[in-house]
Short mmCIF file of C-alpha atoms in Angstrom, two decimals:
data_model
loop_
_atom_site.label_atom_id
_atom_site.label_comp_id
_atom_site.label_asym_id
_atom_site.label_seq_id
_atom_site.Cartn_x
_atom_site.Cartn_y
_atom_site.Cartn_z
CA UNK A 1 -2.94 21.80 -29.08
CA UNK A 2 -3.09 20.22 -25.62
CA UNK A 3 -5.33 17.23 -25.09
CA UNK A 4 -8.00 17.76 -22.43
CA UNK A 5 -7.65 15.22 -19.67
CA UNK A 6 -10.72 13.27 -18.62
CA UNK A 7 -12.24 14.29 -15.32
CA UNK A 8 -11.85 11.96 -12.37
CA UNK A 9 -14.80 9.57 -12.30
CA UNK A 10 -17.02 9.60 -9.22
CA UNK A 11 -18.61 6.29 -8.24
CA UNK A 12 -21.51 5.73 -5.86
CA UNK A 13 -19.62 3.10 -3.87
CA UNK A 14 -16.97 4.41 -1.45
CA UNK A 15 -13.29 3.56 -1.97
CA UNK A 16 -10.56 3.03 0.61
CA UNK A 17 -7.09 4.38 -0.19
CA UNK A 18 -4.87 1.71 1.35
CA UNK A 19 -1.44 3.22 0.67
CA UNK A 20 -0.23 6.79 0.27
CA UNK A 21 2.27 9.16 1.83
CA UNK A 22 0.36 12.29 2.83
CA UNK A 23 3.42 13.90 4.39
CA UNK A 24 5.21 13.75 1.01
CA UNK A 25 2.53 15.68 -0.89
CA UNK A 26 3.72 19.15 -1.90
CA UNK A 27 1.54 20.50 -4.74
CA UNK A 28 -1.43 21.68 -2.67
CA UNK A 29 -2.46 22.12 0.96
CA UNK A 30 -3.31 18.85 2.67
CA UNK A 31 -6.81 20.10 3.43
CA UNK A 32 -7.42 20.59 -0.31
CA UNK A 33 -6.18 17.07 -1.07
CA UNK A 34 -8.44 15.56 1.56
CA UNK A 35 -11.43 17.64 0.45
CA UNK A 36 -10.99 16.63 -3.17
CA UNK A 37 -10.57 12.99 -2.14
CA UNK A 38 -13.86 13.06 -0.28
CA UNK A 39 -15.55 14.60 -3.32
CA UNK A 40 -14.67 11.49 -5.36
CA UNK A 41 -15.96 9.24 -2.55
CA UNK A 42 -12.68 8.23 -0.92
CA UNK A 43 -13.99 7.10 2.47
CA UNK A 44 -10.76 6.26 4.31
CA UNK A 45 -7.08 7.02 3.71
CA UNK A 46 -4.12 5.11 5.12
CA UNK A 47 -0.88 7.12 5.17
CA UNK A 48 2.27 5.04 5.42
CA UNK A 49 5.38 5.38 7.59
CA UNK A 50 8.79 4.71 6.04
CA UNK A 51 11.55 6.08 8.27
CA UNK A 52 12.40 7.04 11.86
CA UNK A 53 11.92 10.67 10.80
CA UNK A 54 8.27 10.29 9.84
CA UNK A 55 6.88 7.84 12.38
CA UNK A 56 5.58 10.72 14.51
CA UNK A 57 4.44 12.68 11.47
CA UNK A 58 2.29 9.76 10.35
CA UNK A 59 0.75 9.48 13.80
CA UNK A 60 -0.04 13.20 13.73
CA UNK A 61 -1.62 12.92 10.28
CA UNK A 62 -3.67 9.93 11.43
CA UNK A 63 -5.08 12.16 14.15
CA UNK A 64 -5.92 14.99 11.77
CA UNK A 65 -9.26 13.57 10.61
CA UNK A 66 -11.43 10.70 11.76
CA UNK A 67 -11.15 9.02 8.33
CA UNK A 68 -7.33 9.20 8.09
CA UNK A 69 -5.29 6.30 9.48
CA UNK A 70 -1.62 5.38 9.56
CA UNK A 71 1.02 2.70 9.92
CA UNK A 72 4.32 2.41 11.77
CA UNK A 73 7.39 0.83 10.20
CA UNK A 74 10.73 1.29 8.48
CA UNK A 75 11.14 0.93 4.70
CA UNK A 76 13.99 -1.28 3.46
CA UNK A 77 15.72 1.80 2.03
CA UNK A 78 16.06 3.00 5.63
CA UNK A 79 16.99 -0.36 7.18
CA UNK A 80 20.38 0.85 8.36
CA UNK A 81 18.68 3.53 10.49
CA UNK A 82 16.78 0.86 12.44
CA UNK A 83 17.78 0.76 16.11
CA UNK A 84 16.41 -0.68 19.33
CA UNK A 85 14.99 2.77 20.08
CA UNK A 86 13.20 2.89 16.72
CA UNK A 87 11.84 -0.59 17.33
CA UNK A 88 10.58 0.47 20.73
CA UNK A 89 8.75 3.43 19.18
CA UNK A 90 7.11 1.21 16.57
CA UNK A 91 6.10 -1.31 19.23
CA UNK A 92 4.72 1.39 21.48
CA UNK A 93 2.44 2.82 18.80
CA UNK A 94 1.60 -0.26 16.70
CA UNK A 95 -1.60 -0.76 18.67
CA UNK A 96 -2.70 2.90 18.73
CA UNK A 97 -6.34 3.31 17.72
CA UNK A 98 -5.51 5.09 14.45
CA UNK A 99 -2.56 2.83 13.51
CA UNK A 100 -3.81 -0.07 11.41
CA UNK A 101 -0.66 -1.92 10.31
CA UNK A 102 3.10 -2.37 10.61
CA UNK A 103 4.72 -1.01 7.49
CA UNK A 104 6.10 -0.17 5.07
CA UNK A 105 8.59 -2.99 5.58
CA UNK A 106 10.34 -5.50 3.34
CA UNK A 107 13.22 -5.87 0.90
CA UNK A 108 14.49 -3.77 -2.00
CA UNK A 109 17.34 -5.26 -3.99
CA UNK A 110 16.76 -2.91 -6.95
CA UNK A 111 18.18 0.20 -5.31
CA UNK A 112 20.18 -1.57 -2.59
CA UNK A 113 20.10 1.56 -0.43
CA UNK A 114 20.84 -0.63 2.58
CA UNK A 115 22.94 -3.74 3.02
CA UNK A 116 20.85 -6.78 2.09
CA UNK A 117 21.63 -8.69 5.26
CA UNK A 118 20.54 -5.68 7.30
CA UNK A 119 17.34 -5.42 5.25
CA UNK A 120 16.54 -9.05 6.00
CA UNK A 121 17.17 -8.66 9.73
CA UNK A 122 15.03 -5.52 9.95
CA UNK A 123 12.27 -7.17 7.92
CA UNK A 124 12.20 -10.11 10.34
CA UNK A 125 12.22 -7.87 13.42
CA UNK A 126 9.26 -5.86 12.16
CA UNK A 127 7.31 -8.95 11.15
CA UNK A 128 7.74 -10.05 14.75
CA UNK A 129 6.29 -6.74 15.93
CA UNK A 130 3.24 -7.41 13.77
CA UNK A 131 2.89 -10.88 15.27
CA UNK A 132 3.20 -9.56 18.81
CA UNK A 133 0.78 -6.66 18.27
CA UNK A 134 -1.76 -8.57 16.14
CA UNK A 135 -1.41 -6.14 13.25
CA UNK A 136 -1.26 -6.83 9.51
CA UNK A 137 1.81 -5.76 7.57
CA UNK A 138 2.37 -3.60 4.51
CA UNK A 139 5.22 -5.13 2.49
CA UNK A 140 7.52 -3.58 -0.08
CA UNK A 141 9.32 -6.14 -2.24
CA UNK A 142 11.37 -5.24 -5.29
CA UNK A 143 13.76 -7.60 -7.08
CA UNK A 144 13.76 -9.73 -3.93
CA UNK A 145 11.08 -12.34 -4.61
CA UNK A 146 12.97 -15.39 -3.35
CA UNK A 147 14.09 -13.81 -0.08
CA UNK A 148 10.66 -12.29 0.51
CA UNK A 149 9.08 -15.73 0.16
CA UNK A 150 11.72 -17.35 2.36
CA UNK A 151 11.23 -14.85 5.18
CA UNK A 152 7.43 -14.90 4.99
CA UNK A 153 7.57 -18.70 5.23
CA UNK A 154 9.25 -18.30 8.62
CA UNK A 155 6.16 -16.41 9.83
CA UNK A 156 3.42 -18.46 8.17
CA UNK A 157 2.11 -19.80 11.48
CA UNK A 158 2.62 -16.73 13.68
CA UNK A 159 1.56 -13.81 11.46
CA UNK A 160 -2.17 -14.33 11.72
CA UNK A 161 -3.37 -11.06 10.19
CA UNK A 162 -1.22 -11.31 7.03
CA UNK A 163 -1.61 -8.02 5.12
CA UNK A 164 -0.62 -6.76 1.68
CA UNK A 165 2.29 -6.82 -0.69
CA UNK A 166 1.83 -3.31 -1.95
CA UNK A 167 2.57 -1.79 -5.37
CA UNK A 168 2.95 -5.31 -6.70
CA UNK A 169 5.48 -5.49 -9.55
CA UNK A 170 7.07 -8.83 -8.71
CA UNK A 171 6.83 -12.09 -10.62
CA UNK A 172 4.09 -14.73 -10.65
CA UNK A 173 5.99 -16.92 -8.17
CA UNK A 174 5.71 -14.41 -5.33
CA UNK A 175 2.18 -13.55 -6.41
CA UNK A 176 1.02 -17.16 -6.29
CA UNK A 177 2.72 -17.76 -2.93
CA UNK A 178 1.03 -14.67 -1.48
CA UNK A 179 -2.35 -15.62 -2.91
CA UNK A 180 -2.09 -19.17 -1.58
CA UNK A 181 -1.16 -17.86 1.86
CA UNK A 182 -4.07 -15.45 2.07
CA UNK A 183 -2.25 -12.18 1.42
CA UNK A 184 -3.69 -9.30 -0.56
CA UNK A 185 -1.84 -7.68 -3.44
CA UNK A 186 -1.96 -3.91 -3.80
CA UNK A 187 -2.23 -2.30 -7.23
CA UNK A 188 -1.91 1.36 -8.17
CA UNK A 189 -1.33 3.63 -11.15
CA UNK A 190 1.28 1.29 -12.59
CA UNK A 191 -1.62 -0.81 -13.86
CA UNK A 192 -2.49 2.04 -16.24
CA UNK A 193 1.02 2.42 -17.71
CA UNK A 194 1.46 1.32 -21.33
CA UNK A 195 4.50 -0.84 -20.62
CA UNK A 196 3.15 -2.53 -17.50
CA UNK A 197 1.60 -5.62 -19.08
CA UNK A 198 3.54 -7.75 -16.59
CA UNK A 199 1.65 -6.08 -13.75
CA UNK A 200 -1.68 -6.46 -15.55
CA UNK A 201 -0.87 -10.17 -15.93
CA UNK A 202 -0.61 -10.39 -12.14
CA UNK A 203 -3.92 -8.55 -11.78
CA UNK A 204 -5.49 -11.18 -14.04
CA UNK A 205 -4.20 -14.06 -11.91
CA UNK A 206 -5.14 -12.45 -8.58
CA UNK A 207 -8.63 -13.25 -7.26
CA UNK A 208 -10.65 -10.06 -6.89
CA UNK A 209 -11.13 -11.11 -3.25
CA UNK A 210 -7.41 -10.46 -2.68
CA UNK A 211 -6.90 -7.13 -4.47
CA UNK A 212 -6.47 -3.79 -2.70
CA UNK A 213 -6.58 -0.38 -4.35
CA UNK A 214 -3.86 2.19 -3.62
CA UNK A 215 -2.11 5.18 -5.17
CA UNK A 216 1.30 5.25 -3.43
CA UNK A 217 0.91 9.03 -3.78
CA UNK A 218 2.80 11.21 -4.50
CA UNK A 219 4.36 8.57 -6.76
CA UNK A 220 3.02 6.56 -9.74
CA UNK A 221 0.26 8.89 -10.91
CA UNK A 222 -2.17 6.98 -13.14
CA UNK A 223 -2.97 7.74 -16.76
CA UNK A 224 -4.31 10.25 -17.81
CA UNK A 225 -2.60 12.44 -15.18
CA UNK A 226 0.96 11.12 -15.43
CA UNK A 227 3.40 13.95 -14.93
CA UNK A 228 1.42 15.45 -12.07
CA UNK A 229 1.92 14.70 -8.39
CA UNK A 230 -0.22 11.73 -7.44
CA UNK A 231 -2.92 12.00 -4.77
CA UNK A 232 -5.62 9.78 -3.26
CA UNK A 233 -8.30 11.44 -5.40
CA UNK A 234 -6.86 9.74 -8.51
CA UNK A 235 -7.75 6.31 -7.07
CA UNK A 236 -10.92 5.92 -9.20
CA UNK A 237 -8.70 5.55 -12.29
CA UNK A 238 -7.00 2.55 -10.66
CA UNK A 239 -10.37 1.01 -9.86
CA UNK A 240 -11.45 1.47 -13.47
CA UNK A 241 -8.33 -0.24 -14.79
CA UNK A 242 -8.74 -3.20 -12.42
CA UNK A 243 -12.32 -3.63 -13.64
CA UNK A 244 -11.16 -3.46 -17.26
CA UNK A 245 -8.30 -5.93 -16.83
CA UNK A 246 -10.38 -8.36 -14.75
CA UNK A 247 -13.37 -7.96 -17.10
CA UNK A 248 -15.64 -7.44 -14.11
CA UNK A 249 -18.47 -4.99 -13.49
CA UNK A 250 -17.34 -1.77 -11.84
CA UNK A 251 -19.75 -2.27 -8.94
CA UNK A 252 -18.28 -5.68 -8.18
CA UNK A 253 -14.72 -4.37 -8.16
CA UNK A 254 -15.60 -1.44 -5.91
CA UNK A 255 -17.66 -3.53 -3.51
CA UNK A 256 -15.16 -6.39 -3.24
CA UNK A 257 -12.01 -4.26 -2.90
CA UNK A 258 -13.80 -2.22 -0.23
CA UNK A 259 -14.58 -5.40 1.71
CA UNK A 260 -10.99 -6.58 1.22
CA UNK A 261 -9.72 -3.32 2.71
CA UNK A 262 -12.02 -3.62 5.72
CA UNK A 263 -11.03 -7.25 6.26
CA UNK A 264 -7.33 -6.41 6.11
CA UNK A 265 -7.14 -3.17 8.07
CA UNK A 266 -10.47 -2.58 9.79
CA UNK A 267 -11.73 -6.03 10.81
CA UNK A 268 -14.11 -4.68 13.47
CA UNK A 269 -16.08 -2.54 11.02
#
């Protein structure tokens, strides 16, 4: 007999989805995903660029609704596709009205889909774009804590807006460095996984003032919907888990993470 899954909770306070990939969603029409997200009080959605092939797609999605926003950047998996022409496109659009950050950029030594030295060069070049365009950054770091810290140290005095290390699964060393330097850490459905106590430990050490909520949809669907394609409308489950792990009232978590999202990506609101 199948176990009935709990319905998605709906909270009074709005939530901002700070990291998803709308152009990767396949299970339902985008309009249905956005409608269902609004029904659970998702107020804004940021869809994230990762490759030269989807920079324009993200910009188009960001223009599809007044509450959908985007980023421009090249993921470390795609670092070897980074060219001067790609950089020029990112620079050109980094300050568009609906583009709120440079990302997803960083280092991934787990998959090593691109040469590590190339990843580091491309990471630095895109951090410089963020500095020049006064945009925050969305960072991906996996099995690359030491190099991520080393490169971010190079930009401590020039990258004024900081940003977020998203889908945080790294160790306490990178977490503490980021916290001390005024970065936010992004947490998603991984926090609900049974074997993710290491991530929950980082949630515990991160001040609530520096936590952002995200799904990384279509990946990392939270419990109790693991096995289904993820979507922004599952974000309330992440908020619940953060409140549980931090032992904080739900209202405080929702209010503070909302303010954190505004501070990071929408400072004029």
